[in-house]
CSV table of C-alpha atoms in Angstrom, one decimal:
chain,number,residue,atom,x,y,z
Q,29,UNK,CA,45.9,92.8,92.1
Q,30,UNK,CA,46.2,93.2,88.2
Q,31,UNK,CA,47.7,90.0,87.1
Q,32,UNK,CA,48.8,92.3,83.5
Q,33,UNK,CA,52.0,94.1,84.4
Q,34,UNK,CA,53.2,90.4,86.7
Q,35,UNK,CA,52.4,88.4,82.9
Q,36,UNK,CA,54.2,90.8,80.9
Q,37,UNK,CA,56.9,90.9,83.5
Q,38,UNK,CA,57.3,87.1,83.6
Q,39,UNK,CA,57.4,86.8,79.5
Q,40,UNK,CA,59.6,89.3,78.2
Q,41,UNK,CA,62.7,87.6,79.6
Q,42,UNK,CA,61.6,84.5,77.4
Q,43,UNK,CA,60.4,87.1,74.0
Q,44,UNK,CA,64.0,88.4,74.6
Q,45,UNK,CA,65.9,85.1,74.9
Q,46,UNK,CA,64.3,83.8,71.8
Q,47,UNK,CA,65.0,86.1,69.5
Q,48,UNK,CA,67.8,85.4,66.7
Q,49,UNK,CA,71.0,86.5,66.9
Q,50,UNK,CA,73.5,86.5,63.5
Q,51,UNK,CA,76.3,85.3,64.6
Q,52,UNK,CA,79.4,87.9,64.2
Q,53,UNK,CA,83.0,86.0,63.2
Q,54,UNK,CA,86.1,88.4,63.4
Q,55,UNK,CA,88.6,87.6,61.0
Q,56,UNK,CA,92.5,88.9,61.5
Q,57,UNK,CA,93.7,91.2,59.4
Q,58,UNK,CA,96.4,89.8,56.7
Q,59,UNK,CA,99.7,90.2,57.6
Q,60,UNK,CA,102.2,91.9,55.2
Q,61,UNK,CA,105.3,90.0,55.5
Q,62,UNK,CA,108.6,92.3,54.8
Q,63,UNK,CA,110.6,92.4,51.5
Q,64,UNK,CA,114.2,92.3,51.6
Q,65,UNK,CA,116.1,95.3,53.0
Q,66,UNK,CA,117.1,98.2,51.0
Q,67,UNK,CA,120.7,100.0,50.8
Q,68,UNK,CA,121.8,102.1,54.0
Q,69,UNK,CA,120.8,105.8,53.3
Q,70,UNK,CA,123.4,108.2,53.9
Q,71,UNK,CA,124.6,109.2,56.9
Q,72,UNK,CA,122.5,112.6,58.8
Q,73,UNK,CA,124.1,115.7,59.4
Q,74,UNK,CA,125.3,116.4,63.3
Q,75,UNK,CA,123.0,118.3,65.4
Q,76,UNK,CA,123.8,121.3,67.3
Q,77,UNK,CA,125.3,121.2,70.5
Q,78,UNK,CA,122.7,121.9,73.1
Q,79,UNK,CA,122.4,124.8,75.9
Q,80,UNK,CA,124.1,124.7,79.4
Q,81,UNK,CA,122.3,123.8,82.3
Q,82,UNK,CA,121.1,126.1,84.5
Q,83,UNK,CA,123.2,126.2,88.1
Q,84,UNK,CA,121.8,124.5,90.8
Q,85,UNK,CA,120.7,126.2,93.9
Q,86,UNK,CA,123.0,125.9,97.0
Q,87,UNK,CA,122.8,123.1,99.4
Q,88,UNK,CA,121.8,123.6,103.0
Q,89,UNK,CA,124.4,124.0,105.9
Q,90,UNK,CA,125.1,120.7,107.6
Q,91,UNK,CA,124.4,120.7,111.3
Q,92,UNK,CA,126.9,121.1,114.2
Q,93,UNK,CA,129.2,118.0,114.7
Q,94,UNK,CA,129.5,116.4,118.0
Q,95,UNK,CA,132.0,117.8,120.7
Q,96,UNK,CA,135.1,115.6,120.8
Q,97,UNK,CA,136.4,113.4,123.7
Q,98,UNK,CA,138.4,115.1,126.9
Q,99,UNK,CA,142.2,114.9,126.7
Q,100,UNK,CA,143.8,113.1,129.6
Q,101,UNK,CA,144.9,114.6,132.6
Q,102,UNK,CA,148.7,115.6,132.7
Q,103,UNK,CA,151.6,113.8,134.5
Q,104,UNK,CA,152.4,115.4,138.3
Q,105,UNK,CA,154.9,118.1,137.4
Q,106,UNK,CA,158.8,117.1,139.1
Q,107,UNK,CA,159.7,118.7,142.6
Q,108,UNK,CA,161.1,122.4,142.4
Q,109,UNK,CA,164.6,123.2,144.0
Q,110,UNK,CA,165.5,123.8,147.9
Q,111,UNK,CA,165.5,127.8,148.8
Q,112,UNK,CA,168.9,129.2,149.8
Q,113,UNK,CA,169.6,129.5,153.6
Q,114,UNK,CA,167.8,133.0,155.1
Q,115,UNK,CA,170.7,135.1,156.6
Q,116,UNK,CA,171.0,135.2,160.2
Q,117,UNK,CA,168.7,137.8,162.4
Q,118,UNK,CA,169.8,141.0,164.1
Q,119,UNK,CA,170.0,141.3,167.5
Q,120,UNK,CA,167.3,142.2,170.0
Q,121,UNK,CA,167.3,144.8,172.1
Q,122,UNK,CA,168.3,144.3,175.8
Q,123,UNK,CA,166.0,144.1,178.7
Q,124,UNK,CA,166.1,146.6,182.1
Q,125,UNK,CA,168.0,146.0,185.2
Q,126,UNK,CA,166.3,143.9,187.6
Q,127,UNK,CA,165.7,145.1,190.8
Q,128,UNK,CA,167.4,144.2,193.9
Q,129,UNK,CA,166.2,141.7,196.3
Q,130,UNK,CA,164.7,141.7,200.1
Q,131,UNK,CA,167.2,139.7,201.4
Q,132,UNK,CA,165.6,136.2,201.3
Q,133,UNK,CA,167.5,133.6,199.6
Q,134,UNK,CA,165.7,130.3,198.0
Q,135,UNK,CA,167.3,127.6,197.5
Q,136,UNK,CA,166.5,124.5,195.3
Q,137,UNK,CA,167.3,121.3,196.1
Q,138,UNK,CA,168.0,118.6,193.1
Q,139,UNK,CA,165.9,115.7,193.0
Q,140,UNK,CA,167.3,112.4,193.9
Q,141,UNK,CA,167.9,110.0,191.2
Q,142,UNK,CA,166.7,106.5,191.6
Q,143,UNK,CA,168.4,103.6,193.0
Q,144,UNK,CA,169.2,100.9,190.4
């Protein structure tokens, strides 16, 4: 291995680091300090009035509201009035003759009523 280049790398960090620097001392600027104030100058002209705005565009439509509460049922409604009395019917028609009998006669007898 060449010993050479490692040397060299190895002094010239010291070569650098001992080389002389001037030393560099910023001084501030001077300060002007103000004078007194002068007189007020006169007043400026007014400017001109500036141009309208241009019209916004149109806002977007707002969405559906909500569908409100349902009302109360209403109160039972009062009792309507009787109907008038129908008029009487007319009367049927009449039914035949019976016929005549054989000759034998029944005859019911009541039923008893109970002894209290």
């Amino acid at each position: 291995m060449k010993i050479a280049p490692l040397l060299i790398a190895l002094l010239l960090p010291l070569g650098l680091a001992a080389c002389d620097k001037p030393t560099v001392v910023n001084m501030p600027a001077p300060v002007a300090v103000p004078g007194p104030a002068g007189p007020t100058g006169a007043t400026g002209a007014t400017g001109n009035t500036g141009n309208t705005g241009s019209t916004g565009t149109t806002g977007a439509t707002g969405s559906q509201g909500y569908d409100g509460n349902t009302g109360q049922t209403g109160a039972t409604g009062s009792t309507g009035q009787t109907g008038a009395t129908g008029s009487q019917g007319y009367d049927g028609l009449k039914g035949d003759t019976g016929r005549t009998g054989t000759g034998t006669t029944v005859i019911v007898v009541p039923a008893s009523s109970p002894s209290r």
